[in-house]
mmCIF file with all atom_site columns, C-alpha atoms in Angstrom:
data_model
loop_
_atom_site.group_PDB
_atom_site.id
_atom_site.type_symbol
_atom_site.label_atom_id
_atom_site.label_alt_id
_atom_site.label_comp_id
_atom_site.label_asym_id
_atom_site.label_entity_id
_atom_site.label_seq_id
_atom_site.pdbx_PDB_ins_code
_atom_site.Cartn_x
_atom_site.Cartn_y
_atom_site.Cartn_z
_atom_site.occupancy
_atom_site.B_iso_or_equiv
_atom_site.pdbx_formal_charge
_atom_site.auth_seq_id
_atom_site.auth_comp_id
_atom_site.auth_asym_id
_atom_site.auth_atom_id
_atom_site.pdbx_PDB_model_num
ATOM 1   C CA . MET A 1 1   ? -76.032 -17.107 146.718 1.00 0.00 ? 15  MET A CA 1
ATOM 2   C CA . ALA A 1 2   ? -73.901 -14.136 145.812 1.00 0.00 ? 16  ALA A CA 1
ATOM 3   C CA . GLN A 1 3   ? -71.236 -14.660 143.235 1.00 0.00 ? 17  GLN A CA 1
ATOM 4   C CA . GLU A 1 4   ? -67.836 -14.791 144.928 1.00 0.00 ? 18  GLU A CA 1
ATOM 5   C CA . ARG A 1 5   ? -65.273 -12.327 143.599 1.00 0.00 ? 19  ARG A CA 1
ATOM 6   C CA . THR A 1 6   ? -61.765 -13.490 143.143 1.00 0.00 ? 20  THR A CA 1
ATOM 7   C CA . THR A 1 7   ? -59.012 -11.221 144.403 1.00 0.00 ? 21  THR A CA 1
ATOM 8   C CA . ARG A 1 8   ? -56.279 -12.794 142.311 1.00 0.00 ? 22  ARG A CA 1
ATOM 9   C CA . PRO A 1 9   ? -55.662 -11.033 139.007 1.00 0.00 ? 23  PRO A CA 1
ATOM 10  C CA . ARG A 1 10  ? -56.093 -13.042 135.871 1.00 0.00 ? 24  ARG A CA 1
ATOM 11  C CA . ALA A 1 11  ? -53.064 -13.939 133.745 1.00 0.00 ? 25  ALA A CA 1
ATOM 12  C CA . GLN A 1 12  ? -53.595 -10.986 131.391 1.00 0.00 ? 26  GLN A CA 1
ATOM 13  C CA . GLU A 1 13  ? -53.819 -8.555  134.265 1.00 0.00 ? 27  GLU A CA 1
ATOM 14  C CA . ARG A 1 14  ? -50.678 -10.023 135.862 1.00 0.00 ? 28  ARG A CA 1
ATOM 15  C CA . THR A 1 15  ? -48.806 -9.602  132.594 1.00 0.00 ? 29  THR A CA 1
ATOM 16  C CA . GLY A 1 16  ? -49.948 -6.001  132.373 1.00 0.00 ? 30  GLY A CA 1
ATOM 17  C CA . LEU A 1 17  ? -48.949 -5.332  135.963 1.00 0.00 ? 31  LEU A CA 1
ATOM 18  C CA . ARG A 1 18  ? -45.553 -6.963  135.411 1.00 0.00 ? 32  ARG A CA 1
ATOM 19  C CA . GLY A 1 19  ? -44.974 -4.593  132.501 1.00 0.00 ? 33  GLY A CA 1
ATOM 20  C CA . LEU A 1 20  ? -45.718 -1.619  134.735 1.00 0.00 ? 34  LEU A CA 1
ATOM 21  C CA . ILE A 1 21  ? -43.459 -2.860  137.523 1.00 0.00 ? 35  ILE A CA 1
ATOM 22  C CA . THR A 1 22  ? -40.602 -4.115  135.365 1.00 0.00 ? 36  THR A CA 1
ATOM 23  C CA . SER A 1 23  ? -37.897 -1.528  134.877 1.00 0.00 ? 37  SER A CA 1
ATOM 24  C CA . ARG A 1 24  ? -36.725 -0.409  131.473 1.00 0.00 ? 38  ARG A CA 1
ATOM 25  C CA . ALA A 1 25  ? -33.308 -1.996  132.138 1.00 0.00 ? 39  ALA A CA 1
ATOM 26  C CA . GLU A 1 26  ? -34.956 -5.363  132.828 1.00 0.00 ? 40  GLU A CA 1
ATOM 27  C CA . LEU A 1 27  ? -36.974 -5.131  129.620 1.00 0.00 ? 41  LEU A CA 1
ATOM 28  C CA . GLU A 1 28  ? -33.854 -4.246  127.605 1.00 0.00 ? 42  GLU A CA 1
ATOM 29  C CA . ALA A 1 29  ? -31.930 -7.133  129.212 1.00 0.00 ? 43  ALA A CA 1
ATOM 30  C CA . SER A 1 30  ? -34.744 -9.510  128.290 1.00 0.00 ? 44  SER A CA 1
ATOM 31  C CA . ASP A 1 31  ? -34.696 -8.255  124.691 1.00 0.00 ? 45  ASP A CA 1
ATOM 32  C CA . GLU A 1 32  ? -30.903 -8.701  124.518 1.00 0.00 ? 46  GLU A CA 1
ATOM 33  C CA . ARG A 1 33  ? -31.099 -12.293 125.812 1.00 0.00 ? 47  ARG A CA 1
ATOM 34  C CA . ARG A 1 34  ? -33.847 -13.089 123.312 1.00 0.00 ? 48  ARG A CA 1
ATOM 35  C CA . GLU A 1 35  ? -31.788 -11.644 120.420 1.00 0.00 ? 49  GLU A CA 1
ATOM 36  C CA . SER A 1 36  ? -28.694 -13.589 121.516 1.00 0.00 ? 50  SER A CA 1
ATOM 37  C CA . ARG A 1 37  ? -30.664 -16.865 121.528 1.00 0.00 ? 51  ARG A CA 1
ATOM 38  C CA . ARG A 1 38  ? -32.268 -15.996 118.179 1.00 0.00 ? 52  ARG A CA 1
ATOM 39  C CA . VAL A 1 39  ? -28.863 -15.826 116.452 1.00 0.00 ? 53  VAL A CA 1
ATOM 40  C CA . GLY A 1 40  ? -27.681 -19.046 118.128 1.00 0.00 ? 54  GLY A CA 1
ATOM 41  C CA . CYS A 1 41  ? -25.157 -17.593 120.559 1.00 0.00 ? 55  CYS A CA 1
ATOM 42  C CA . THR A 1 42  ? -24.222 -18.611 124.078 1.00 0.00 ? 56  THR A CA 1
ATOM 43  C CA . GLU A 1 43  ? -25.333 -16.313 126.892 1.00 0.00 ? 57  GLU A CA 1
ATOM 44  C CA . VAL A 1 44  ? -22.420 -14.566 128.617 1.00 0.00 ? 58  VAL A CA 1
ATOM 45  C CA . ALA A 1 45  ? -23.671 -15.794 132.013 1.00 0.00 ? 59  ALA A CA 1
ATOM 46  C CA . GLN A 1 46  ? -23.241 -19.392 130.787 1.00 0.00 ? 60  GLN A CA 1
ATOM 47  C CA . LEU A 1 47  ? -19.606 -18.976 129.705 1.00 0.00 ? 61  LEU A CA 1
ATOM 48  C CA . GLY A 1 48  ? -16.936 -20.854 131.611 1.00 0.00 ? 62  GLY A CA 1
ATOM 49  C CA . ASP A 1 49  ? -13.175 -20.534 131.787 1.00 0.00 ? 63  ASP A CA 1
ATOM 50  C CA . ARG A 1 50  ? -11.205 -21.730 128.761 1.00 0.00 ? 64  ARG A CA 1
ATOM 51  C CA . GLN A 1 51  ? -14.176 -22.173 126.477 1.00 0.00 ? 65  GLN A CA 1
ATOM 52  C CA . ARG A 1 52  ? -14.622 -21.368 122.792 1.00 0.00 ? 66  ARG A CA 1
ATOM 53  C CA . ALA A 1 53  ? -17.856 -19.488 122.213 1.00 0.00 ? 67  ALA A CA 1
ATOM 54  C CA . GLN A 1 54  ? -19.972 -17.280 120.012 1.00 0.00 ? 68  GLN A CA 1
ATOM 55  C CA . VAL A 1 55  ? -21.642 -14.362 121.769 1.00 0.00 ? 69  VAL A CA 1
ATOM 56  C CA . SER A 1 56  ? -23.845 -11.533 120.601 1.00 0.00 ? 70  SER A CA 1
ATOM 57  C CA . GLY A 1 57  ? -24.782 -8.246  122.223 1.00 0.00 ? 71  GLY A CA 1
ATOM 58  C CA . VAL A 1 58  ? -24.270 -4.517  122.387 1.00 0.00 ? 72  VAL A CA 1
ATOM 59  C CA . LEU A 1 59  ? -20.926 -2.845  122.921 1.00 0.00 ? 73  LEU A CA 1
ATOM 60  C CA . ARG A 1 60  ? -21.433 -0.676  126.003 1.00 0.00 ? 74  ARG A CA 1
ATOM 61  C CA . SER A 1 61  ? -17.994 0.911   126.167 1.00 0.00 ? 75  SER A CA 1
ATOM 62  C CA . VAL A 1 62  ? -14.806 1.042   124.112 1.00 0.00 ? 76  VAL A CA 1
ATOM 63  C CA . THR A 1 63  ? -11.509 2.182   125.627 1.00 0.00 ? 77  THR A CA 1
ATOM 64  C CA . LEU A 1 64  ? -7.877  2.385   124.519 1.00 0.00 ? 78  LEU A CA 1
ATOM 65  C CA . ARG A 1 65  ? -5.504  0.982   127.163 1.00 0.00 ? 79  ARG A CA 1
ATOM 66  C CA . ALA A 1 66  ? -1.887  -0.042  127.212 1.00 0.00 ? 80  ALA A CA 1
ATOM 67  C CA . ARG A 1 67  ? -1.189  -3.619  128.307 1.00 0.00 ? 81  ARG A CA 1
ATOM 68  C CA . GLN A 1 68  ? 2.509   -4.154  129.024 1.00 0.00 ? 82  GLN A CA 1
ATOM 69  C CA . ASN A 1 69  ? 3.455   -1.259  126.696 1.00 0.00 ? 83  ASN A CA 1
ATOM 70  C CA . VAL A 1 70  ? 1.307   -2.665  123.888 1.00 0.00 ? 84  VAL A CA 1
ATOM 71  C CA . PRO A 1 71  ? -1.802  -0.750  122.797 1.00 0.00 ? 85  PRO A CA 1
ATOM 72  C CA . ALA A 1 72  ? -5.029  -2.618  123.403 1.00 0.00 ? 86  ALA A CA 1
ATOM 73  C CA . LEU A 1 73  ? -8.567  -1.730  122.457 1.00 0.00 ? 87  LEU A CA 1
ATOM 74  C CA . GLU A 1 74  ? -10.957 -2.905  125.192 1.00 0.00 ? 88  GLU A CA 1
ATOM 75  C CA . ALA A 1 75  ? -14.712 -3.141  124.955 1.00 0.00 ? 89  ALA A CA 1
ATOM 76  C CA . GLU A 1 76  ? -17.566 -4.349  127.131 1.00 0.00 ? 90  GLU A CA 1
ATOM 77  C CA . LEU A 1 77  ? -20.132 -6.528  125.372 1.00 0.00 ? 91  LEU A CA 1
ATOM 78  C CA . TYR A 1 78  ? -23.521 -6.834  127.107 1.00 0.00 ? 92  TYR A CA 1
ATOM 79  C CA . ASP A 1 79  ? -26.032 -9.514  126.132 1.00 0.00 ? 93  ASP A CA 1
ATOM 80  C CA . GLY A 1 80  ? -28.679 -9.122  128.835 1.00 0.00 ? 94  GLY A CA 1
ATOM 81  C CA . SER A 1 81  ? -27.329 -11.973 130.961 1.00 0.00 ? 95  SER A CA 1
ATOM 82  C CA . GLY A 1 82  ? -23.980 -10.391 131.761 1.00 0.00 ? 96  GLY A CA 1
ATOM 83  C CA . SER A 1 83  ? -20.943 -8.559  130.426 1.00 0.00 ? 97  SER A CA 1
ATOM 84  C CA . LEU A 1 84  ? -17.862 -9.820  128.638 1.00 0.00 ? 98  LEU A CA 1
ATOM 85  C CA . ARG A 1 85  ? -14.591 -7.898  128.439 1.00 0.00 ? 99  ARG A CA 1
ATOM 86  C CA . VAL A 1 86  ? -13.231 -7.977  124.898 1.00 0.00 ? 100 VAL A CA 1
ATOM 87  C CA . VAL A 1 87  ? -9.592  -7.091  124.164 1.00 0.00 ? 101 VAL A CA 1
ATOM 88  C CA . TRP A 1 88  ? -7.941  -6.567  120.798 1.00 0.00 ? 102 TRP A CA 1
ATOM 89  C CA . LEU A 1 89  ? -4.182  -6.517  121.442 1.00 0.00 ? 103 LEU A CA 1
ATOM 90  C CA . GLY A 1 90  ? -2.045  -4.245  119.269 1.00 0.00 ? 104 GLY A CA 1
ATOM 91  C CA . GLN A 1 91  ? -5.031  -2.178  118.136 1.00 0.00 ? 105 GLN A CA 1
ATOM 92  C CA . ARG A 1 92  ? -5.656  1.495   118.790 1.00 0.00 ? 106 ARG A CA 1
ATOM 93  C CA . ARG A 1 93  ? -8.878  1.686   116.834 1.00 0.00 ? 107 ARG A CA 1
ATOM 94  C CA . ILE A 1 94  ? -11.081 -0.667  114.819 1.00 0.00 ? 108 ILE A CA 1
ATOM 95  C CA . ALA A 1 95  ? -13.578 0.829   112.392 1.00 0.00 ? 109 ALA A CA 1
ATOM 96  C CA . GLY A 1 96  ? -17.132 0.241   113.614 1.00 0.00 ? 110 GLY A CA 1
ATOM 97  C CA . ILE A 1 97  ? -16.148 -0.877  117.118 1.00 0.00 ? 111 ILE A CA 1
ATOM 98  C CA . GLU A 1 98  ? -17.936 1.817   119.103 1.00 0.00 ? 112 GLU A CA 1
ATOM 99  C CA . PRO A 1 99  ? -20.397 2.102   121.996 1.00 0.00 ? 113 PRO A CA 1
ATOM 100 C CA . GLY A 1 100 ? -23.976 1.241   121.090 1.00 0.00 ? 114 GLY A CA 1
ATOM 101 C CA . ARG A 1 101 ? -23.006 -1.003  118.191 1.00 0.00 ? 115 ARG A CA 1
ATOM 102 C CA . ARG A 1 102 ? -24.394 -4.546  118.044 1.00 0.00 ? 116 ARG A CA 1
ATOM 103 C CA . ALA A 1 103 ? -21.732 -7.209  117.471 1.00 0.00 ? 117 ALA A CA 1
ATOM 104 C CA . ARG A 1 104 ? -21.355 -10.952 117.225 1.00 0.00 ? 118 ARG A CA 1
ATOM 105 C CA . LEU A 1 105 ? -18.028 -12.279 118.485 1.00 0.00 ? 119 LEU A CA 1
ATOM 106 C CA . GLU A 1 106 ? -16.327 -15.643 118.271 1.00 0.00 ? 120 GLU A CA 1
ATOM 107 C CA . GLY A 1 107 ? -13.289 -16.642 120.251 1.00 0.00 ? 121 GLY A CA 1
ATOM 108 C CA . PHE A 1 108 ? -11.765 -18.224 123.311 1.00 0.00 ? 122 PHE A CA 1
ATOM 109 C CA . VAL A 1 109 ? -13.098 -17.092 126.694 1.00 0.00 ? 123 VAL A CA 1
ATOM 110 C CA . CYS A 1 110 ? -10.898 -17.072 129.774 1.00 0.00 ? 124 CYS A CA 1
ATOM 111 C CA . LEU A 1 111 ? -11.125 -15.657 133.277 1.00 0.00 ? 125 LEU A CA 1
ATOM 112 C CA . GLN A 1 112 ? -8.716  -12.727 133.541 1.00 0.00 ? 126 GLN A CA 1
ATOM 113 C CA . GLU A 1 113 ? -8.603  -10.883 136.859 1.00 0.00 ? 127 GLU A CA 1
ATOM 114 C CA . GLY A 1 114 ? -11.946 -12.473 137.773 1.00 0.00 ? 128 GLY A CA 1
ATOM 115 C CA . GLU A 1 115 ? -13.701 -11.278 134.584 1.00 0.00 ? 129 GLU A CA 1
ATOM 116 C CA . ARG A 1 116 ? -14.815 -13.243 131.563 1.00 0.00 ? 130 ARG A CA 1
ATOM 117 C CA . THR A 1 117 ? -12.513 -12.024 128.806 1.00 0.00 ? 131 THR A CA 1
ATOM 118 C CA . MET A 1 118 ? -12.141 -12.722 125.101 1.00 0.00 ? 132 MET A CA 1
ATOM 119 C CA . PHE A 1 119 ? -8.867  -11.761 123.382 1.00 0.00 ? 133 PHE A CA 1
ATOM 120 C CA . ASN A 1 120 ? -8.665  -10.911 119.665 1.00 0.00 ? 134 ASN A CA 1
ATOM 121 C CA . PRO A 1 121 ? -12.043 -12.384 118.687 1.00 0.00 ? 135 PRO A CA 1
ATOM 122 C CA . ARG A 1 122 ? -13.424 -12.635 115.198 1.00 0.00 ? 136 ARG A CA 1
ATOM 123 C CA . TYR A 1 123 ? -16.246 -10.146 114.975 1.00 0.00 ? 137 TYR A CA 1
ATOM 124 C CA . GLU A 1 124 ? -19.225 -9.292  112.838 1.00 0.00 ? 138 GLU A CA 1
ATOM 125 C CA . LEU A 1 125 ? -20.938 -5.945  113.238 1.00 0.00 ? 139 LEU A CA 1
ATOM 126 C CA . SER A 1 126 ? -24.648 -5.544  112.640 1.00 0.00 ? 140 SER A CA 1
ATOM 127 C CA . ALA A 1 127 ? -25.797 -2.771  110.378 1.00 0.00 ? 141 ALA A CA 1
ATOM 128 C CA . ARG A 1 128 ? -27.172 0.273   112.144 1.00 0.00 ? 142 ARG A CA 1
ATOM 129 C CA . ALA A 1 129 ? -30.809 1.166   111.608 1.00 0.00 ? 143 ALA A CA 1
ATOM 130 C CA . ALA A 1 130 ? -29.835 3.962   109.191 1.00 0.00 ? 144 ALA A CA 1
ATOM 131 C CA . GLU A 1 131 ? -27.432 1.770   107.157 1.00 0.00 ? 145 GLU A CA 1
#
């Protein structure tokens, strides 16, 4: 009786294949979600309207905008599960708040124009690799 070959890959092979198929963006998102959970923060995708939360992620963009003739520094925080708009009213610049920087924010989340938004949060910046 000939030994029957199985056509299904073993678990190790599936994991290896998944790594080849998974895009770099998906791997980075997974790493971001893992880091957010590690520091005890809520995932952005889990945030509801009018909720106090701590979130952690990478600042993807930082922009100066005027809101009703008041300067406002806006940033997008990405944690792998989604993005959160962050607004510091009355600020033109905040030292260390720049694209690519990892931050942990705490504040009140609301839905503003259909987007999860946090106004004037407390923030803690992570040291860069070279710091």
